[in-house]
PDB file of N, CA and C in Angstrom:
ATOM      1  N   MET A   1    -190.804 -11.959 -63.570  1.00  0.00           N
ATOM      2  CA  MET A   1    -191.232 -13.058 -64.392  1.00  0.00           C
ATOM      3  C   MET A   1    -190.444 -13.045 -65.698  1.00  0.00           C
ATOM      4  N   SER A   2    -190.009 -14.188 -66.129  1.00  0.00           N
ATOM      5  CA  SER A   2    -189.215 -14.301 -67.348  1.00  0.00           C
ATOM      6  C   SER A   2    -190.112 -14.450 -68.567  1.00  0.00           C
ATOM      7  N   THR A   3    -189.718 -13.778 -69.616  1.00  0.00           N
ATOM      8  CA  THR A   3    -190.437 -13.923 -70.882  1.00  0.00           C
ATOM      9  C   THR A   3    -189.862 -15.112 -71.637  1.00  0.00           C
ATOM     10  N   PRO A   4    -190.584 -15.613 -72.635  1.00  0.00           N
ATOM     11  CA  PRO A   4    -190.034 -16.706 -73.449  1.00  0.00           C
ATOM     12  C   PRO A   4    -188.699 -16.323 -74.091  1.00  0.00           C
ATOM     13  N   GLU A   5    -188.568 -15.069 -74.474  1.00  0.00           N
ATOM     14  CA  GLU A   5    -187.303 -14.618 -75.075  1.00  0.00           C
ATOM     15  C   GLU A   5    -186.166 -14.663 -74.058  1.00  0.00           C
ATOM     16  N   ASP A   6    -186.443 -14.258 -72.817  1.00  0.00           N
ATOM     17  CA  ASP A   6    -185.440 -14.343 -71.751  1.00  0.00           C
ATOM     18  C   ASP A   6    -184.998 -15.789 -71.540  1.00  0.00           C
ATOM     19  N   MET A   7    -185.968 -16.683 -71.553  1.00  0.00           N
ATOM     20  CA  MET A   7    -185.670 -18.111 -71.359  1.00  0.00           C
ATOM     21  C   MET A   7    -184.798 -18.638 -72.496  1.00  0.00           C
ATOM     22  N   ARG A   8    -185.146 -18.272 -73.731  1.00  0.00           N
ATOM     23  CA  ARG A   8    -184.353 -18.716 -74.887  1.00  0.00           C
ATOM     24  C   ARG A   8    -182.926 -18.186 -74.792  1.00  0.00           C
ATOM     25  N   LEU A   9    -182.788 -16.932 -74.369  1.00  0.00           N
ATOM     26  CA  LEU A   9    -181.464 -16.331 -74.232  1.00  0.00           C
ATOM     27  C   LEU A   9    -180.645 -17.067 -73.175  1.00  0.00           C
ATOM     28  N   ARG A  10    -181.262 -17.385 -72.038  1.00  0.00           N
ATOM     29  CA  ARG A  10    -180.554 -18.121 -70.982  1.00  0.00           C
ATOM     30  C   ARG A  10    -180.130 -19.513 -71.440  1.00  0.00           C
ATOM     31  N   VAL A  11    -181.008 -20.186 -72.168  1.00  0.00           N
ATOM     32  CA  VAL A  11    -180.679 -21.516 -72.690  1.00  0.00           C
ATOM     33  C   VAL A  11    -179.509 -21.414 -73.660  1.00  0.00           C
ATOM     34  N   LYS A  12    -179.536 -20.425 -74.543  1.00  0.00           N
ATOM     35  CA  LYS A  12    -178.447 -20.230 -75.514  1.00  0.00           C
ATOM     36  C   LYS A  12    -177.135 -19.932 -74.800  1.00  0.00           C
ATOM     37  N   GLU A  13    -177.169 -19.081 -73.782  1.00  0.00           N
ATOM     38  CA  GLU A  13    -175.955 -18.766 -73.021  1.00  0.00           C
ATOM     39  C   GLU A  13    -175.401 -20.015 -72.345  1.00  0.00           C
ATOM     40  N   GLN A  14    -176.280 -20.845 -71.790  1.00  0.00           N
ATOM     41  CA  GLN A  14    -175.846 -22.077 -71.129  1.00  0.00           C
ATOM     42  C   GLN A  14    -175.244 -23.045 -72.142  1.00  0.00           C
ATOM     43  N   GLN A  15    -175.850 -23.155 -73.323  1.00  0.00           N
ATOM     44  CA  GLN A  15    -175.314 -24.021 -74.374  1.00  0.00           C
ATOM     45  C   GLN A  15    -173.938 -23.538 -74.815  1.00  0.00           C
ATOM     46  N   ASP A  16    -173.787 -22.225 -74.970  1.00  0.00           N
ATOM     47  CA  ASP A  16    -172.492 -21.661 -75.358  1.00  0.00           C
ATOM     48  C   ASP A  16    -171.437 -21.920 -74.284  1.00  0.00           C
ATOM     49  N   LEU A  17    -171.812 -21.760 -73.024  1.00  0.00           N
ATOM     50  CA  LEU A  17    -170.890 -22.018 -71.921  1.00  0.00           C
ATOM     51  C   LEU A  17    -170.472 -23.485 -71.908  1.00  0.00           C
ATOM     52  N   CYS A  18    -171.416 -24.384 -72.089  1.00  0.00           N
ATOM     53  CA  CYS A  18    -171.096 -25.817 -72.112  1.00  0.00           C
ATOM     54  C   CYS A  18    -170.145 -26.135 -73.262  1.00  0.00           C
ATOM     55  N   ARG A  19    -170.364 -25.533 -74.412  1.00  0.00           N
ATOM     56  CA  ARG A  19    -169.473 -25.772 -75.552  1.00  0.00           C
ATOM     57  C   ARG A  19    -168.059 -25.280 -75.230  1.00  0.00           C
ATOM     58  N   ARG A  20    -167.934 -24.108 -74.634  1.00  0.00           N
ATOM     59  CA  ARG A  20    -166.608 -23.591 -74.268  1.00  0.00           C
ATOM     60  C   ARG A  20    -165.923 -24.512 -73.260  1.00  0.00           C
ATOM     61  N   ILE A  21    -166.691 -25.074 -72.336  1.00  0.00           N
ATOM     62  CA  ILE A  21    -166.121 -26.014 -71.364  1.00  0.00           C
ATOM     63  C   ILE A  21    -165.647 -27.273 -72.081  1.00  0.00           C
ATOM     64  N   ARG A  22    -166.454 -27.806 -72.988  1.00  0.00           N
ATOM     65  CA  ARG A  22    -166.040 -29.009 -73.738  1.00  0.00           C
ATOM     66  C   ARG A  22    -164.774 -28.732 -74.544  1.00  0.00           C
ATOM     67  N   GLU A  23    -164.695 -27.567 -75.175  1.00  0.00           N
ATOM     68  CA  GLU A  23    -163.493 -27.194 -75.932  1.00  0.00           C
ATOM     69  C   GLU A  23    -162.279 -27.122 -75.014  1.00  0.00           C
ATOM     70  N   MET A  24    -162.464 -26.547 -73.828  1.00  0.00           N
ATOM     71  CA  MET A  24    -161.371 -26.457 -72.859  1.00  0.00           C
ATOM     72  C   MET A  24    -160.926 -27.847 -72.427  1.00  0.00           C
ATOM     73  N   LEU A  25    -161.876 -28.744 -72.166  1.00  0.00           N
ATOM     74  CA  LEU A  25    -161.529 -30.103 -71.739  1.00  0.00           C
ATOM     75  C   LEU A  25    -160.696 -30.818 -72.795  1.00  0.00           C
ATOM     76  N   VAL A  26    -161.146 -30.775 -74.038  1.00  0.00           N
ATOM     77  CA  VAL A  26    -160.436 -31.466 -75.116  1.00  0.00           C
ATOM     78  C   VAL A  26    -159.039 -30.892 -75.291  1.00  0.00           C
ATOM     79  N   ALA A  27    -158.922 -29.567 -75.286  1.00  0.00           N
ATOM     80  CA  ALA A  27    -157.619 -28.932 -75.492  1.00  0.00           C
ATOM     81  C   ALA A  27    -156.693 -29.117 -74.294  1.00  0.00           C
ATOM     82  N   ARG A  28    -157.184 -28.814 -73.108  1.00  0.00           N
ATOM     83  CA  ARG A  28    -156.336 -28.826 -71.912  1.00  0.00           C
ATOM     84  C   ARG A  28    -155.921 -30.238 -71.512  1.00  0.00           C
ATOM     85  N   LEU A  29    -156.829 -31.211 -71.701  1.00  0.00           N
ATOM     86  CA  LEU A  29    -156.533 -32.587 -71.300  1.00  0.00           C
ATOM     87  C   LEU A  29    -156.032 -33.422 -72.468  1.00  0.00           C
ATOM     88  N   ASP A  30    -155.912 -32.798 -73.633  1.00  0.00           N
ATOM     89  CA  ASP A  30    -155.440 -33.478 -74.841  1.00  0.00           C
ATOM     90  C   ASP A  30    -156.240 -34.760 -75.085  1.00  0.00           C
ATOM     91  N   LEU A  31    -157.562 -34.622 -75.028  1.00  0.00           N
ATOM     92  CA  LEU A  31    -158.437 -35.779 -75.209  1.00  0.00           C
ATOM     93  C   LEU A  31    -158.461 -36.195 -76.680  1.00  0.00           C
ATOM     94  N   PRO A  32    -158.517 -37.496 -76.932  1.00  0.00           N
ATOM     95  CA  PRO A  32    -158.388 -38.004 -78.300  1.00  0.00           C
ATOM     96  C   PRO A  32    -159.703 -38.052 -79.080  1.00  0.00           C
ATOM     97  N   PHE A  33    -160.613 -37.141 -78.811  1.00  0.00           N
ATOM     98  CA  PHE A  33    -161.858 -37.145 -79.564  1.00  0.00           C
ATOM     99  C   PHE A  33    -162.375 -35.730 -79.766  1.00  0.00           C
ATOM    100  N   ASP A  34    -163.382 -35.617 -80.622  1.00  0.00           N
ATOM    101  CA  ASP A  34    -163.953 -34.335 -81.001  1.00  0.00           C
ATOM    102  C   ASP A  34    -164.792 -33.741 -79.870  1.00  0.00           C
ATOM    103  N   VAL A  35    -164.822 -32.432 -79.831  1.00  0.00           N
ATOM    104  CA  VAL A  35    -165.594 -31.700 -78.826  1.00  0.00           C
ATOM    105  C   VAL A  35    -167.057 -32.144 -78.821  1.00  0.00           C
ATOM    106  N   ASP A  36    -167.622 -32.374 -79.989  1.00  0.00           N
ATOM    107  CA  ASP A  36    -169.038 -32.728 -80.090  1.00  0.00           C
ATOM    108  C   ASP A  36    -169.337 -34.141 -79.605  1.00  0.00           C
ATOM    109  N   TRP A  37    -168.322 -34.946 -79.395  1.00  0.00           N
ATOM    110  CA  TRP A  37    -168.522 -36.302 -78.877  1.00  0.00           C
ATOM    111  C   TRP A  37    -168.913 -36.270 -77.406  1.00  0.00           C
ATOM    112  N   ILE A  38    -168.473 -35.258 -76.695  1.00  0.00           N
ATOM    113  CA  ILE A  38    -168.784 -35.120 -75.267  1.00  0.00           C
ATOM    114  C   ILE A  38    -170.168 -34.484 -75.136  1.00  0.00           C
ATOM    115  N   THR A  39    -171.036 -35.129 -74.353  1.00  0.00           N
ATOM    116  CA  THR A  39    -172.352 -34.545 -74.098  1.00  0.00           C
ATOM    117  C   THR A  39    -172.304 -33.760 -72.789  1.00  0.00           C
ATOM    118  N   ASP A  40    -173.234 -32.855 -72.622  1.00  0.00           N
ATOM    119  CA  ASP A  40    -173.237 -32.004 -71.433  1.00  0.00           C
ATOM    120  C   ASP A  40    -173.506 -32.784 -70.149  1.00  0.00           C
ATOM    121  N   ASP A  41    -174.241 -33.884 -70.238  1.00  0.00           N
ATOM    122  CA  ASP A  41    -174.585 -34.666 -69.047  1.00  0.00           C
ATOM    123  C   ASP A  41    -173.726 -35.913 -68.861  1.00  0.00           C
ATOM    124  N   GLN A  42    -172.772 -36.118 -69.740  1.00  0.00           N
ATOM    125  CA  GLN A  42    -171.891 -37.289 -69.649  1.00  0.00           C
ATOM    126  C   GLN A  42    -170.991 -37.168 -68.420  1.00  0.00           C
ATOM    127  N   PRO A  43    -170.903 -38.226 -67.609  1.00  0.00           N
ATOM    128  CA  PRO A  43    -169.997 -38.173 -66.456  1.00  0.00           C
ATOM    129  C   PRO A  43    -168.551 -37.947 -66.904  1.00  0.00           C
ATOM    130  N   LEU A  44    -167.845 -37.105 -66.171  1.00  0.00           N
ATOM    131  CA  LEU A  44    -166.447 -36.845 -66.506  1.00  0.00           C
ATOM    132  C   LEU A  44    -165.525 -37.915 -65.939  1.00  0.00           C
ATOM    133  N   PHE A  45    -165.932 -38.512 -64.833  1.00  0.00           N
ATOM    134  CA  PHE A  45    -165.095 -39.509 -64.163  1.00  0.00           C
ATOM    135  C   PHE A  45    -165.806 -40.853 -64.167  1.00  0.00           C
ATOM    136  N   GLY A  46    -165.119 -41.879 -63.729  1.00  0.00           N
ATOM    137  CA  GLY A  46    -165.729 -43.205 -63.693  1.00  0.00           C
ATOM    138  C   GLY A  46    -165.979 -43.720 -65.097  1.00  0.00           C
ATOM    139  N   ARG A  47    -167.180 -44.205 -65.330  1.00  0.00           N
ATOM    140  CA  ARG A  47    -167.506 -44.814 -66.613  1.00  0.00           C
ATOM    141  C   ARG A  47    -167.836 -43.792 -67.697  1.00  0.00           C
ATOM    142  N   GLY A  48    -167.646 -42.531 -67.419  1.00  0.00           N
ATOM    143  CA  GLY A  48    -167.873 -41.489 -68.413  1.00  0.00           C
ATOM    144  C   GLY A  48    -166.627 -41.307 -69.266  1.00  0.00           C
ATOM    145  N   LEU A  49    -165.975 -40.176 -69.101  1.00  0.00           N
ATOM    146  CA  LEU A  49    -164.735 -39.907 -69.840  1.00  0.00           C
ATOM    147  C   LEU A  49    -163.529 -40.577 -69.197  1.00  0.00           C
ATOM    148  N   GLU A  50    -163.742 -41.157 -68.017  1.00  0.00           N
ATOM    149  CA  GLU A  50    -162.688 -41.876 -67.291  1.00  0.00           C
ATOM    150  C   GLU A  50    -161.510 -40.978 -66.939  1.00  0.00           C
ATOM    151  N   LEU A  51    -161.803 -39.750 -66.543  1.00  0.00           N
ATOM    152  CA  LEU A  51    -160.756 -38.837 -66.107  1.00  0.00           C
ATOM    153  C   LEU A  51    -160.309 -39.217 -64.705  1.00  0.00           C
ATOM    154  N   ASP A  52    -159.167 -38.657 -64.272  1.00  0.00           N
ATOM    155  CA  ASP A  52    -158.644 -38.980 -62.946  1.00  0.00           C
ATOM    156  C   ASP A  52    -158.392 -37.698 -62.148  1.00  0.00           C
ATOM    157  N   SER A  53    -157.792 -37.845 -60.982  1.00  0.00           N
ATOM    158  CA  SER A  53    -157.600 -36.703 -60.083  1.00  0.00           C
ATOM    159  C   SER A  53    -156.660 -35.646 -60.671  1.00  0.00           C
ATOM    160  N   VAL A  54    -155.694 -36.055 -61.453  1.00  0.00           N
ATOM    161  CA  VAL A  54    -154.809 -35.086 -62.109  1.00  0.00           C
ATOM    162  C   VAL A  54    -155.617 -34.266 -63.116  1.00  0.00           C
ATOM    163  N   ASP A  55    -156.524 -34.938 -63.820  1.00  0.00           N
ATOM    164  CA  ASP A  55    -157.396 -34.235 -64.758  1.00  0.00           C
ATOM    165  C   ASP A  55    -158.288 -33.234 -64.024  1.00  0.00           C
ATOM    166  N   ALA A  56    -158.763 -33.603 -62.835  1.00  0.00           N
ATOM    167  CA  ALA A  56    -159.602 -32.695 -62.041  1.00  0.00           C
ATOM    168  C   ALA A  56    -158.838 -31.415 -61.720  1.00  0.00           C
ATOM    169  N   LEU A  57    -157.571 -31.552 -61.381  1.00  0.00           N
ATOM    170  CA  LEU A  57    -156.744 -30.380 -61.104  1.00  0.00           C
ATOM    171  C   LEU A  57    -156.599 -29.524 -62.361  1.00  0.00           C
ATOM    172  N   GLU A  58    -156.365 -30.157 -63.495  1.00  0.00           N
ATOM    173  CA  GLU A  58    -156.249 -29.430 -64.762  1.00  0.00           C
ATOM    174  C   GLU A  58    -157.552 -28.718 -65.111  1.00  0.00           C
ATOM    175  N   ILE A  59    -158.674 -29.382 -64.854  1.00  0.00           N
ATOM    176  CA  ILE A  59    -159.975 -28.764 -65.110  1.00  0.00           C
ATOM    177  C   ILE A  59    -160.143 -27.528 -64.235  1.00  0.00           C
ATOM    178  N   SER A  60    -159.811 -27.654 -62.969  1.00  0.00           N
ATOM    179  CA  SER A  60    -159.936 -26.539 -62.034  1.00  0.00           C
ATOM    180  C   SER A  60    -159.085 -25.353 -62.478  1.00  0.00           C
ATOM    181  N   ILE A  61    -157.860 -25.623 -62.876  1.00  0.00           N
ATOM    182  CA  ILE A  61    -156.964 -24.565 -63.354  1.00  0.00           C
ATOM    183  C   ILE A  61    -157.509 -23.950 -64.639  1.00  0.00           C
ATOM    184  N   GLY A  62    -157.992 -24.794 -65.547  1.00  0.00           N
ATOM    185  CA  GLY A  62    -158.550 -24.313 -66.808  1.00  0.00           C
ATOM    186  C   GLY A  62    -159.780 -23.448 -66.612  1.00  0.00           C
ATOM    187  N   VAL A  63    -160.663 -23.857 -65.714  1.00  0.00           N
ATOM    188  CA  VAL A  63    -161.874 -23.082 -65.423  1.00  0.00           C
ATOM    189  C   VAL A  63    -161.497 -21.719 -64.858  1.00  0.00           C
ATOM    190  N   ASN A  64    -160.509 -21.696 -63.982  1.00  0.00           N
ATOM    191  CA  ASN A  64    -160.070 -20.434 -63.406  1.00  0.00           C
ATOM    192  C   ASN A  64    -159.449 -19.534 -64.468  1.00  0.00           C
ATOM    193  N   ALA A  65    -158.610 -20.097 -65.323  1.00  0.00           N
ATOM    194  CA  ALA A  65    -157.940 -19.307 -66.352  1.00  0.00           C
ATOM    195  C   ALA A  65    -158.924 -18.778 -67.397  1.00  0.00           C
ATOM    196  N   LEU A  66    -159.867 -19.601 -67.800  1.00  0.00           N
ATOM    197  CA  LEU A  66    -160.778 -19.240 -68.884  1.00  0.00           C
ATOM    198  C   LEU A  66    -161.955 -18.386 -68.424  1.00  0.00           C
ATOM    199  N   PHE A  67    -162.471 -18.683 -67.237  1.00  0.00           N
ATOM    200  CA  PHE A  67    -163.693 -18.023 -66.789  1.00  0.00           C
ATOM    201  C   PHE A  67    -163.518 -17.164 -65.537  1.00  0.00           C
ATOM    202  N   GLY A  68    -162.367 -17.276 -64.874  1.00  0.00           N
ATOM    203  CA  GLY A  68    -162.160 -16.536 -63.640  1.00  0.00           C
ATOM    204  C   GLY A  68    -162.947 -17.097 -62.469  1.00  0.00           C
ATOM    205  N   ALA A  69    -163.432 -18.314 -62.615  1.00  0.00           N
ATOM    206  CA  ALA A  69    -164.202 -18.974 -61.553  1.00  0.00           C
ATOM    207  C   ALA A  69    -163.299 -19.965 -60.839  1.00  0.00           C
ATOM    208  N   SER A  70    -163.599 -20.223 -59.578  1.00  0.00           N
ATOM    209  CA  SER A  70    -162.793 -21.198 -58.841  1.00  0.00           C
ATOM    210  C   SER A  70    -163.678 -22.347 -58.378  1.00  0.00           C
ATOM    211  N   LEU A  71    -163.093 -23.532 -58.418  1.00  0.00           N
ATOM    212  CA  LEU A  71    -163.774 -24.748 -57.994  1.00  0.00           C
ATOM    213  C   LEU A  71    -163.037 -25.332 -56.806  1.00  0.00           C
ATOM    214  N   GLU A  72    -163.773 -25.811 -55.842  1.00  0.00           N
ATOM    215  CA  GLU A  72    -163.169 -26.473 -54.690  1.00  0.00           C
ATOM    216  C   GLU A  72    -162.815 -27.907 -55.076  1.00  0.00           C
ATOM    217  N   ASP A  73    -161.647 -28.358 -54.645  1.00  0.00           N
ATOM    218  CA  ASP A  73    -161.202 -29.711 -54.970  1.00  0.00           C
ATOM    219  C   ASP A  73    -162.168 -30.778 -54.480  1.00  0.00           C
ATOM    220  N   ASP A  74    -162.840 -30.510 -53.372  1.00  0.00           N
ATOM    221  CA  ASP A  74    -163.728 -31.517 -52.798  1.00  0.00           C
ATOM    222  C   ASP A  74    -165.181 -31.372 -53.262  1.00  0.00           C
ATOM    223  N   ASP A  75    -165.427 -30.514 -54.226  1.00  0.00           N
ATOM    224  CA  ASP A  75    -166.779 -30.322 -54.749  1.00  0.00           C
ATOM    225  C   ASP A  75    -167.044 -31.338 -55.855  1.00  0.00           C
ATOM    226  N   ARG A  76    -167.315 -32.562 -55.451  1.00  0.00           N
ATOM    227  CA  ARG A  76    -167.508 -33.654 -56.415  1.00  0.00           C
ATOM    228  C   ARG A  76    -168.650 -33.383 -57.383  1.00  0.00           C
ATOM    229  N   GLU A  77    -169.700 -32.752 -56.901  1.00  0.00           N
ATOM    230  CA  GLU A  77    -170.853 -32.497 -57.767  1.00  0.00           C
ATOM    231  C   GLU A  77    -170.479 -31.594 -58.944  1.00  0.00           C
ATOM    232  N   ALA A  78    -169.668 -30.579 -58.699  1.00  0.00           N
ATOM    233  CA  ALA A  78    -169.272 -29.655 -59.764  1.00  0.00           C
ATOM    234  C   ALA A  78    -168.486 -30.359 -60.855  1.00  0.00           C
ATOM    235  N   PHE A  79    -167.744 -31.391 -60.493  1.00  0.00           N
ATOM    236  CA  PHE A  79    -166.934 -32.126 -61.459  1.00  0.00           C
ATOM    237  C   PHE A  79    -167.706 -33.292 -62.081  1.00  0.00           C
ATOM    238  N   GLY A  80    -169.008 -33.359 -61.835  1.00  0.00           N
ATOM    239  CA  GLY A  80    -169.803 -34.483 -62.306  1.00  0.00           C
ATOM    240  C   GLY A  80    -169.996 -34.536 -63.811  1.00  0.00           C
ATOM    241  N   SER A  81    -170.150 -33.382 -64.437  1.00  0.00           N
ATOM    242  CA  SER A  81    -170.411 -33.327 -65.877  1.00  0.00           C
ATOM    243  C   SER A  81    -170.140 -31.908 -66.371  1.00  0.00           C
ATOM    244  N   VAL A  82    -170.160 -31.748 -67.673  1.00  0.00           N
ATOM    245  CA  VAL A  82    -170.008 -30.414 -68.259  1.00  0.00           C
ATOM    246  C   VAL A  82    -171.138 -29.505 -67.775  1.00  0.00           C
ATOM    247  N   ALA A  83    -172.356 -30.026 -67.727  1.00  0.00           N
ATOM    248  CA  ALA A  83    -173.502 -29.226 -67.276  1.00  0.00           C
ATOM    249  C   ALA A  83    -173.322 -28.766 -65.832  1.00  0.00           C
ATOM    250  N   LYS A  84    -172.811 -29.646 -64.965  1.00  0.00           N
ATOM    251  CA  LYS A  84    -172.584 -29.272 -63.562  1.00  0.00           C
ATOM    252  C   LYS A  84    -171.485 -28.216 -63.457  1.00  0.00           C
ATOM    253  N   LEU A  85    -170.425 -28.369 -64.258  1.00  0.00           N
ATOM    254  CA  LEU A  85    -169.374 -27.347 -64.279  1.00  0.00           C
ATOM    255  C   LEU A  85    -169.961 -26.004 -64.713  1.00  0.00           C
ATOM    256  N   ALA A  86    -170.801 -26.031 -65.729  1.00  0.00           N
ATOM    257  CA  ALA A  86    -171.416 -24.799 -66.228  1.00  0.00           C
ATOM    258  C   ALA A  86    -172.269 -24.134 -65.148  1.00  0.00           C
ATOM    259  N   GLU A  87    -172.991 -24.933 -64.369  1.00  0.00           N
ATOM    260  CA  GLU A  87    -173.796 -24.373 -63.277  1.00  0.00           C
ATOM    261  C   GLU A  87    -172.918 -23.645 -62.272  1.00  0.00           C
ATOM    262  N   ARG A  88    -171.804 -24.286 -61.867  1.00  0.00           N
ATOM    263  CA  ARG A  88    -170.907 -23.668 -60.882  1.00  0.00           C
ATOM    264  C   ARG A  88    -170.282 -22.393 -61.433  1.00  0.00           C
ATOM    265  N   ILE A  89    -169.873 -22.444 -62.694  1.00  0.00           N
ATOM    266  CA  ILE A  89    -169.265 -21.262 -63.311  1.00  0.00           C
ATOM    267  C   ILE A  89    -170.294 -20.136 -63.396  1.00  0.00           C
ATOM    268  N   SER A  90    -171.504 -20.449 -63.829  1.00  0.00           N
ATOM    269  CA  SER A  90    -172.570 -19.441 -63.941  1.00  0.00           C
ATOM    270  C   SER A  90    -172.862 -18.789 -62.601  1.00  0.00           C
ATOM    271  N   ASP A  91    -172.809 -19.580 -61.536  1.00  0.00           N
ATOM    272  CA  ASP A  91    -173.054 -19.044 -60.195  1.00  0.00           C
ATOM    273  C   ASP A  91    -172.030 -17.981 -59.811  1.00  0.00           C
ATOM    274  N   GLN A  92    -170.835 -18.049 -60.400  1.00  0.00           N
ATOM    275  CA  GLN A  92    -169.758 -17.126 -60.033  1.00  0.00           C
ATOM    276  C   GLN A  92    -169.592 -15.964 -61.012  1.00  0.00           C
ATOM    277  N   LEU A  93    -170.297 -16.009 -62.115  1.00  0.00           N
ATOM    278  CA  LEU A  93    -170.167 -14.928 -63.106  1.00  0.00           C
ATOM    279  C   LEU A  93    -171.123 -13.793 -62.818  1.00  0.00           C
TER     280      LEU A  93
END
């Protein structure tokens, strides 16, 4: 059973991971806006950040380089948002 402190720690770790992912996205994809402009649940593709398949490849490479995690190219759910990326990365850490 998790204590409230354990829960707070997990939430903080997830927030930190999401921030690192947002920083990686802005830097690696040379996005023209601030890290804090991207929300954790904002879609990365389509009407969200409007990224494309080349960006997906860059994200996959960046995630592997920064976190040592690997993403499958056909795992659309993992590329859905920063929060979804964080879930996949957490599963592999």
